[in-house]
PDB file of C-alpha atoms in Angstrom:
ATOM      1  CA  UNK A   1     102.968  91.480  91.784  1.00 36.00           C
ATOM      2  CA  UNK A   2     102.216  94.779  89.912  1.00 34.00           C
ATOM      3  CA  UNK A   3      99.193  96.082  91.456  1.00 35.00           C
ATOM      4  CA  UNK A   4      97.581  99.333  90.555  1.00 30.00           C
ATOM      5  CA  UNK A   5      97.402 101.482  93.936  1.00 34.00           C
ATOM      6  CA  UNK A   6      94.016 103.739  94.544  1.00 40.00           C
ATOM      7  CA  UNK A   7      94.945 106.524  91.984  1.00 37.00           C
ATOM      8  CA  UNK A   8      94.191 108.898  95.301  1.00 36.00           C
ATOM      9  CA  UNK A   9      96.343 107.234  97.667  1.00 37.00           C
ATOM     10  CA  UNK A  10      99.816 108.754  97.916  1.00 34.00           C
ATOM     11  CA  UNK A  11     101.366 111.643  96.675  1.00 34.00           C
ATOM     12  CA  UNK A  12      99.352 114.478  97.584  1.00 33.00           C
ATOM     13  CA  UNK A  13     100.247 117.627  97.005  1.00 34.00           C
ATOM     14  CA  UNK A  14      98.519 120.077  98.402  1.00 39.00           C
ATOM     15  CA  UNK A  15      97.591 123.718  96.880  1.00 39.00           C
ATOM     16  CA  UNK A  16      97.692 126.574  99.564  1.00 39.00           C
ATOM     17  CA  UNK A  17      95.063 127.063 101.825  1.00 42.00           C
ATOM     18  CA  UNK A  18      93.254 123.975 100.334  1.00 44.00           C
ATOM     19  CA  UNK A  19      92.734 120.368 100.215  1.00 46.00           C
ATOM     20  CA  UNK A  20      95.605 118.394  99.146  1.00 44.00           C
ATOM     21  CA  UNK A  21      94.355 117.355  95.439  1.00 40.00           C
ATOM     22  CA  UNK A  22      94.886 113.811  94.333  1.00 43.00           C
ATOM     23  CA  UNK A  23      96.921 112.565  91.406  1.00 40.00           C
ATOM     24  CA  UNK A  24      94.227 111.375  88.771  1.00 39.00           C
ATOM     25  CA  UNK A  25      96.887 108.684  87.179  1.00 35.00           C
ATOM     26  CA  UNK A  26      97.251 104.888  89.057  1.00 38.00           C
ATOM     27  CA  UNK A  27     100.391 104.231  90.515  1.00 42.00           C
ATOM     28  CA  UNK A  28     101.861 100.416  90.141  1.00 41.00           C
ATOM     29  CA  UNK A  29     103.057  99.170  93.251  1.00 47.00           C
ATOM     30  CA  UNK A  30     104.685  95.645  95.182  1.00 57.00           C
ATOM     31  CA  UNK A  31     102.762  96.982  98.632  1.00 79.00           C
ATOM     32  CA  UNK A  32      99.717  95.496  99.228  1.00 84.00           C
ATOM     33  CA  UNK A  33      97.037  95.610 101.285  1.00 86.00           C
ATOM     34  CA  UNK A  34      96.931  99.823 100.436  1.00 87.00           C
ATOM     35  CA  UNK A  35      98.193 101.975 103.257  1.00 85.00           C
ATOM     36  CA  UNK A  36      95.485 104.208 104.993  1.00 84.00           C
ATOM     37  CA  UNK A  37      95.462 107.758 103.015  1.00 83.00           C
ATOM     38  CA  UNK A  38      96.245 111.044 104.799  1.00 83.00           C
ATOM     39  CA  UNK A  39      93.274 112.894 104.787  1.00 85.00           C
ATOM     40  CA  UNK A  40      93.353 116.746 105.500  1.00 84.00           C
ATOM     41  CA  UNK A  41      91.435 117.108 108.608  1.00 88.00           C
ATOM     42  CA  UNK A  42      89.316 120.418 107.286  1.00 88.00           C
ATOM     43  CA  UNK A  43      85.635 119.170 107.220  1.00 90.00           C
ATOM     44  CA  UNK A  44      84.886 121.537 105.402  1.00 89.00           C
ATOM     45  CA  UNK A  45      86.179 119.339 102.335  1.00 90.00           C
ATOM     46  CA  UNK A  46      83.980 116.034 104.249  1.00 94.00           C
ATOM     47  CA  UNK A  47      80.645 115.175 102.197  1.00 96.00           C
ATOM     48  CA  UNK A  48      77.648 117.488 102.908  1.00 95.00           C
ATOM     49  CA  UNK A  49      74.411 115.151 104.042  1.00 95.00           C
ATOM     50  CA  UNK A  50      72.975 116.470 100.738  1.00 96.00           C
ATOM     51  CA  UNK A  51      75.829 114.698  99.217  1.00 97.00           C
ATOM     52  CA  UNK A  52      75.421 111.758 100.101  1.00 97.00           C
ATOM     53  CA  UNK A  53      72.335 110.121  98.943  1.00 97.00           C
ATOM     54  CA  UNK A  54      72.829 106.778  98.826  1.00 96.00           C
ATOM     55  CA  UNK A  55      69.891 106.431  95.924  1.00 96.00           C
ATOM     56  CA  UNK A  56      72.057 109.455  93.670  1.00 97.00           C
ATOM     57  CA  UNK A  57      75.330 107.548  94.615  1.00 98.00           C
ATOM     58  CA  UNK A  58      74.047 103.919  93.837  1.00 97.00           C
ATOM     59  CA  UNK A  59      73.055 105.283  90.355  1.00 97.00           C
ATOM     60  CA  UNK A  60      76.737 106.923  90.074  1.00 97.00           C
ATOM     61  CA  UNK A  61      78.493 103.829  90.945  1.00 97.00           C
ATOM     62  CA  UNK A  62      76.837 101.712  88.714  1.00 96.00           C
ATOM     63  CA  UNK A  63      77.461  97.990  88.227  1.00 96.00           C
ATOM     64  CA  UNK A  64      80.754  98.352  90.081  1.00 97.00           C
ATOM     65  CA  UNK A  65      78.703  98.196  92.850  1.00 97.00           C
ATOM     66  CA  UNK A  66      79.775  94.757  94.731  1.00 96.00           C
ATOM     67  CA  UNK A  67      78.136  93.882  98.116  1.00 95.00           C
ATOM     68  CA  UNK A  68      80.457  91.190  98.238  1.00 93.00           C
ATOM     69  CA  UNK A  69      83.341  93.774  99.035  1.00 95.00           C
ATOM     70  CA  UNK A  70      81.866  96.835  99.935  1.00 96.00           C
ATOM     71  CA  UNK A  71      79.635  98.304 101.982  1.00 96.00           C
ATOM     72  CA  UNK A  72      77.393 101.250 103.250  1.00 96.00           C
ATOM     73  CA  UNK A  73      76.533 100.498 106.686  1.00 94.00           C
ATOM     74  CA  UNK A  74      78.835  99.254 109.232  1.00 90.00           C
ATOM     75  CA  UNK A  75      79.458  95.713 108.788  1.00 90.00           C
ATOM     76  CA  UNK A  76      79.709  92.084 110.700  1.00 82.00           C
ATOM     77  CA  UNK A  77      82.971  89.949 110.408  1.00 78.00           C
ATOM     78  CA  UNK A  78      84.352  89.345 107.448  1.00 71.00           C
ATOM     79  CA  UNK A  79      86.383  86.414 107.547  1.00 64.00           C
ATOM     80  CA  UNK A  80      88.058  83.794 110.247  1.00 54.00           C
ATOM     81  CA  UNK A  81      90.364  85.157 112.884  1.00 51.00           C
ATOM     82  CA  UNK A  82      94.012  83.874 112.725  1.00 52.00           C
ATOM     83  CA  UNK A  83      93.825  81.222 114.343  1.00 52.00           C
ATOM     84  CA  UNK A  84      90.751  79.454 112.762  1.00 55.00           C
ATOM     85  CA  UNK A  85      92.470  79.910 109.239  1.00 56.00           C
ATOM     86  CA  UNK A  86      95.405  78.253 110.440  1.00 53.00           C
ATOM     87  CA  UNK A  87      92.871  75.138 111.722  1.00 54.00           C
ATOM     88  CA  UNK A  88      91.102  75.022 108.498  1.00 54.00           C
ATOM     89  CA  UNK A  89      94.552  74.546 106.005  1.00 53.00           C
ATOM     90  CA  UNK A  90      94.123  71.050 106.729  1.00 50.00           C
ATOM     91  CA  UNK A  91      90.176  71.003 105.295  1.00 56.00           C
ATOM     92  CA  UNK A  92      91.148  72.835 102.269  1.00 63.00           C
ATOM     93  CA  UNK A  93      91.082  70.755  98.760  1.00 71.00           C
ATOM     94  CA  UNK A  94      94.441  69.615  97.695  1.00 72.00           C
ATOM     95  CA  UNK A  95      95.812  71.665  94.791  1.00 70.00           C
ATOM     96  CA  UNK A  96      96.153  69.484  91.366  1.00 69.00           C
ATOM     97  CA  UNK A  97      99.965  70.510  91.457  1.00 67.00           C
ATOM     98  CA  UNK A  98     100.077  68.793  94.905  1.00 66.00           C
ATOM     99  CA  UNK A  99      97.878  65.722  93.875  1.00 66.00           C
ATOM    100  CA  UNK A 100     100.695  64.946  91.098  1.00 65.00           C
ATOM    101  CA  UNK A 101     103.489  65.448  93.524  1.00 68.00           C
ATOM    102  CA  UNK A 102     105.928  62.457  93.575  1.00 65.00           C
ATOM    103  CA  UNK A 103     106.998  61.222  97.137  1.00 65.00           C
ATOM    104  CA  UNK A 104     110.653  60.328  97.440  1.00 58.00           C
ATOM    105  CA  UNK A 105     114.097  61.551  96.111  1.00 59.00           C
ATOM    106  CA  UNK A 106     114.535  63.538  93.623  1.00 57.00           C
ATOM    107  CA  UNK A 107     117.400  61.168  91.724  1.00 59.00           C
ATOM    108  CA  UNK A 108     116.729  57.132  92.451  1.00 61.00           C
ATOM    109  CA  UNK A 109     113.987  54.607  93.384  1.00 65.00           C
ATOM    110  CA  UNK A 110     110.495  56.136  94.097  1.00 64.00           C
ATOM    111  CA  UNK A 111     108.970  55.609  97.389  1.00 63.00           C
ATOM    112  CA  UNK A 112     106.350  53.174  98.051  1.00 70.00           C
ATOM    113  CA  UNK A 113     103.215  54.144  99.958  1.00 70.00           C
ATOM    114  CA  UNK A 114     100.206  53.464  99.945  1.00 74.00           C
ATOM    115  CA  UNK A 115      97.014  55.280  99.006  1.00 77.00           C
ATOM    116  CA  UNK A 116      95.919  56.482 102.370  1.00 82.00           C
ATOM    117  CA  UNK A 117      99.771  56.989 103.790  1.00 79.00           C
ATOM    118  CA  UNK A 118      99.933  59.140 100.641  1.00 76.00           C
ATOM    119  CA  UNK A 119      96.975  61.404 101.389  1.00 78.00           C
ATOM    120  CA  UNK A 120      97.869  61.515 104.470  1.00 81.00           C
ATOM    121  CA  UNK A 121     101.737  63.181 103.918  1.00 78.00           C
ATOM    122  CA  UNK A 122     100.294  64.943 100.781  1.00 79.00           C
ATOM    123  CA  UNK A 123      97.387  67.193 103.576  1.00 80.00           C
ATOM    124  CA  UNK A 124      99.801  67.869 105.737  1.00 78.00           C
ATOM    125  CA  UNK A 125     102.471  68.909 103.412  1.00 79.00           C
ATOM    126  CA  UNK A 126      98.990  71.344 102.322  1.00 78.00           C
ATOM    127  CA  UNK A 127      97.982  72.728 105.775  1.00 79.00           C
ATOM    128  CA  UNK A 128     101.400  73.619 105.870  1.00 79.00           C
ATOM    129  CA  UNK A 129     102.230  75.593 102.650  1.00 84.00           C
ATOM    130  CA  UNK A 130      98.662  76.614 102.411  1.00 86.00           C
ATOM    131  CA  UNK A 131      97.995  80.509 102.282  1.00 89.00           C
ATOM    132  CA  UNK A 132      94.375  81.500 102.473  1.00 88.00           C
ATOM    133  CA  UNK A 133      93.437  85.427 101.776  1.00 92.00           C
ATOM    134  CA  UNK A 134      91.945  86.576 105.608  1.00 92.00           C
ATOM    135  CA  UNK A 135      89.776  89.313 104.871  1.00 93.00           C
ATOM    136  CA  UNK A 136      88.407  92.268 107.150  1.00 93.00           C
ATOM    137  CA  UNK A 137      86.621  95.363 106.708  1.00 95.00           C
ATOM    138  CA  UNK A 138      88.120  98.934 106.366  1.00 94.00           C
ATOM    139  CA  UNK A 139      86.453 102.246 107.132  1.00 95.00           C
ATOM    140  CA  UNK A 140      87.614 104.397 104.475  1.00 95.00           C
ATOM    141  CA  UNK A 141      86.175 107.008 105.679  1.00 94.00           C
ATOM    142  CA  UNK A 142      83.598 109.723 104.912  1.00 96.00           C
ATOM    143  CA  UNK A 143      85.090 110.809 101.598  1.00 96.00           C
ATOM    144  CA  UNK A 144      84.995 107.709 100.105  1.00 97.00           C
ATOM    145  CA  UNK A 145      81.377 106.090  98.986  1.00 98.00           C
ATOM    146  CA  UNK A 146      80.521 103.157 100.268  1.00 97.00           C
ATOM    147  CA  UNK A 147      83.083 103.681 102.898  1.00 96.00           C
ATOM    148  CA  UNK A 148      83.214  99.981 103.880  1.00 97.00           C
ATOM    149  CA  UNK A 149      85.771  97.863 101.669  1.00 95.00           C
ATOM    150  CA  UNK A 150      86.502  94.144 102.613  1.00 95.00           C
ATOM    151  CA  UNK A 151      90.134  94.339 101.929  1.00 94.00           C
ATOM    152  CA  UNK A 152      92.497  91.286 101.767  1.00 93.00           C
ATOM    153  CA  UNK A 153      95.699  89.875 103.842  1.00 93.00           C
ATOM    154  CA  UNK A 154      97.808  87.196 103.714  1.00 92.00           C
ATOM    155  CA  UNK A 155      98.464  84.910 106.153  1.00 84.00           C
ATOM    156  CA  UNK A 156     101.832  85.306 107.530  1.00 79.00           C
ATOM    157  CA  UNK A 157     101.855  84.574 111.707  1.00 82.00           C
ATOM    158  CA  UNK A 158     104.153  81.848 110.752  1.00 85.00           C
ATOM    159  CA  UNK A 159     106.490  80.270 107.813  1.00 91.00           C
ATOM    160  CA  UNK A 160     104.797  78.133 105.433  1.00 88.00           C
ATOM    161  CA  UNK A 161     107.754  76.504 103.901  1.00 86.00           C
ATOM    162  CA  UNK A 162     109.849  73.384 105.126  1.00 79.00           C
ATOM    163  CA  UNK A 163     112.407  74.161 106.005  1.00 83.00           C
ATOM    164  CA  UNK A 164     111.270  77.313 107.097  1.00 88.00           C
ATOM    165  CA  UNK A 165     112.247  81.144 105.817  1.00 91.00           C
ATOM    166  CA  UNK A 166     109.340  81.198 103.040  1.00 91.00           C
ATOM    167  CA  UNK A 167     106.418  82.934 104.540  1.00 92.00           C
ATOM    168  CA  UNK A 168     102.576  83.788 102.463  1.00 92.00           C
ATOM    169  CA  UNK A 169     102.916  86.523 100.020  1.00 92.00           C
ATOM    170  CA  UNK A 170     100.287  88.326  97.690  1.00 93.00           C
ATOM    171  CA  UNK A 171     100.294  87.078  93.840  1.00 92.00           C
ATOM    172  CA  UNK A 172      97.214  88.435  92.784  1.00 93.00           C
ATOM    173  CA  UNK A 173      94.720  91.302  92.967  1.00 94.00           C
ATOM    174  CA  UNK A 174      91.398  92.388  91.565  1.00 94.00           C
ATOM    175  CA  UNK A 175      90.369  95.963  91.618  1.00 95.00           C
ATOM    176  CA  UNK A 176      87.102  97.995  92.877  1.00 96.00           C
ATOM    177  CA  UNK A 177      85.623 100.883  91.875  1.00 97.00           C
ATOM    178  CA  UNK A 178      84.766 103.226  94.246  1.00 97.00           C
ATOM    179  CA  UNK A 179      83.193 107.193  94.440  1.00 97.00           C
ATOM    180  CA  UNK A 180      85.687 109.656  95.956  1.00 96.00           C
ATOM    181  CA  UNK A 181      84.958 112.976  97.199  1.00 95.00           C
ATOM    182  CA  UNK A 182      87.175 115.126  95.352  1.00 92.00           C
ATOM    183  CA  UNK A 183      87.647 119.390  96.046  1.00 90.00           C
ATOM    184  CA  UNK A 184      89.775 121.378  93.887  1.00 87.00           C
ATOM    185  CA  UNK A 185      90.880 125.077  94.991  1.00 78.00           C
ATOM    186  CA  UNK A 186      89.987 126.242  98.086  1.00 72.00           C
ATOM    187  CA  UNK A 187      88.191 128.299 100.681  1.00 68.00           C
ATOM    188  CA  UNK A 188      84.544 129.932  98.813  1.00 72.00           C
ATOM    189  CA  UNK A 189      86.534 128.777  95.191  1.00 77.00           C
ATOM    190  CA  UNK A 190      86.795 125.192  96.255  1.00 83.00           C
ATOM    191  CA  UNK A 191      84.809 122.613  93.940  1.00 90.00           C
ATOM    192  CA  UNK A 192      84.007 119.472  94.906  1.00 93.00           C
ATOM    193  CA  UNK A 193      82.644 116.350  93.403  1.00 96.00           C
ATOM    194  CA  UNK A 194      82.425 112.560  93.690  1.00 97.00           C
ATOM    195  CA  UNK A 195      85.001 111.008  90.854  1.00 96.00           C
ATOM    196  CA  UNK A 196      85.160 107.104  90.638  1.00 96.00           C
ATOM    197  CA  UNK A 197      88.727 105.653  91.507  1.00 95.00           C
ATOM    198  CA  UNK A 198      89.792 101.668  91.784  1.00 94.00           C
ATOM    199  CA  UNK A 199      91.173 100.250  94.774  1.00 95.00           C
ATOM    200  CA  UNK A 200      93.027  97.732  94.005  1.00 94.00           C
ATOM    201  CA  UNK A 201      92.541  94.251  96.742  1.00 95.00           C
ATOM    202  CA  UNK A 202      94.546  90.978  97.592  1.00 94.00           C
ATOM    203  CA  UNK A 203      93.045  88.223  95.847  1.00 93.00           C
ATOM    204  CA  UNK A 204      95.601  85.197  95.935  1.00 92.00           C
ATOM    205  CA  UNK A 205      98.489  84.955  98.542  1.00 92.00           C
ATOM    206  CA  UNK A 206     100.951  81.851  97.913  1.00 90.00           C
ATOM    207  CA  UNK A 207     104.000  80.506  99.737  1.00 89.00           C
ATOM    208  CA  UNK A 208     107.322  82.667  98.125  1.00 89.00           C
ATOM    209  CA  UNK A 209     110.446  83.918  99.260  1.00 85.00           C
TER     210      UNK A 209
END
């Protein structure tokens, strides 16, 4: 997929003396989830408390505001562990693509089954191609507002394909807006200001090569 990366992710370049500024044009990019950004470790370019104001910042943000994938407060879990998401494959509603399938070989006689033999080989051919989106929650950090995101992975502990070697891959994103605390020059010249960038998330994982 062609995903647009957080326009502040990589490629920093970094002025002398000061906080590495961030390129203000999205990148496309295969990689998803986003890898964690190198932050310069100066607080003096963090947030002051004045800053952030979570009534000034709620206004700033807007209706890109979603509670459903971010967050200001530390959150609970997000999503199933591993494990659980591998367990519910089997309880997940057959695809219409799958529901059409044809049983039998591809050139000759079709096979004869019955209704509930049918379901039966049609869910488990499901649990095991299926590729549900597992999500958990990111700190982003103190420069980023909120600085909770619920960011998305595919499911990829084991193959999904028989025979095996295909394995759950991301097809699809959505992004988010976010506020980032951006400085420019440095030292007593530095200005700094929250800018809105999009993060871009893992919305649809499938079975590939």
């Amino acid at each position: 997929i062609r995903a647009l990366l957080l326009c502040c992710c990589l490629g920093l370049l970094r002025p002398a003396g000061g906080q590495p500024f961030l390129r203000l044009r999205p990148s496309p990019s295969d990689n998803l989830p986003v890898k964690d950004i190198v932050e310069h470790p100066d607080p003096e370019y963090d947030p002051k408390e004045q800053d952030l104001d979570e009534r000034t910042l709620r206004k700033k943000l807007g209706s890109h505001f979603d509670p459903g994938f971010m967050a200001v407060a530390v959150p609970g879990p997000a999503n199933a562990s591993g494990a659980e998401a591998a367990a519910g494959r089997g309880r997940a509603a057959l695809p219409a693509e799958l529901r059409r399938l044809e049983l039998g070989p591809a050139q000759g006689p079709r096979l004869k089954v019955g209704k509930k033999a049918r379901r039966k080989v049609l869910q488990w051919l499901w649990a095991y191609t299926y590729c549900p989106v597992l999500y958990t929650w990111k700190d982003l950090g103190v420069r980023f507002w909120p600085r909770y995101i619920k960011e998305g992975n595919c499911f990829a502990e084991k193959s999904c394909s028989l025979p095996e070697g295909m394995f759950c891959k991301p097809v699809k994103s959505v992004t988010k807006t976010f506020l980032r605390w951006h400085c420019q020059g440095w030292s007593s010249q530095k200005y700094c200001t929250w800018i809105p960038v999009q993060y871009p998330l893992i919305s649809e994982c499938k079975c590939s090569c």
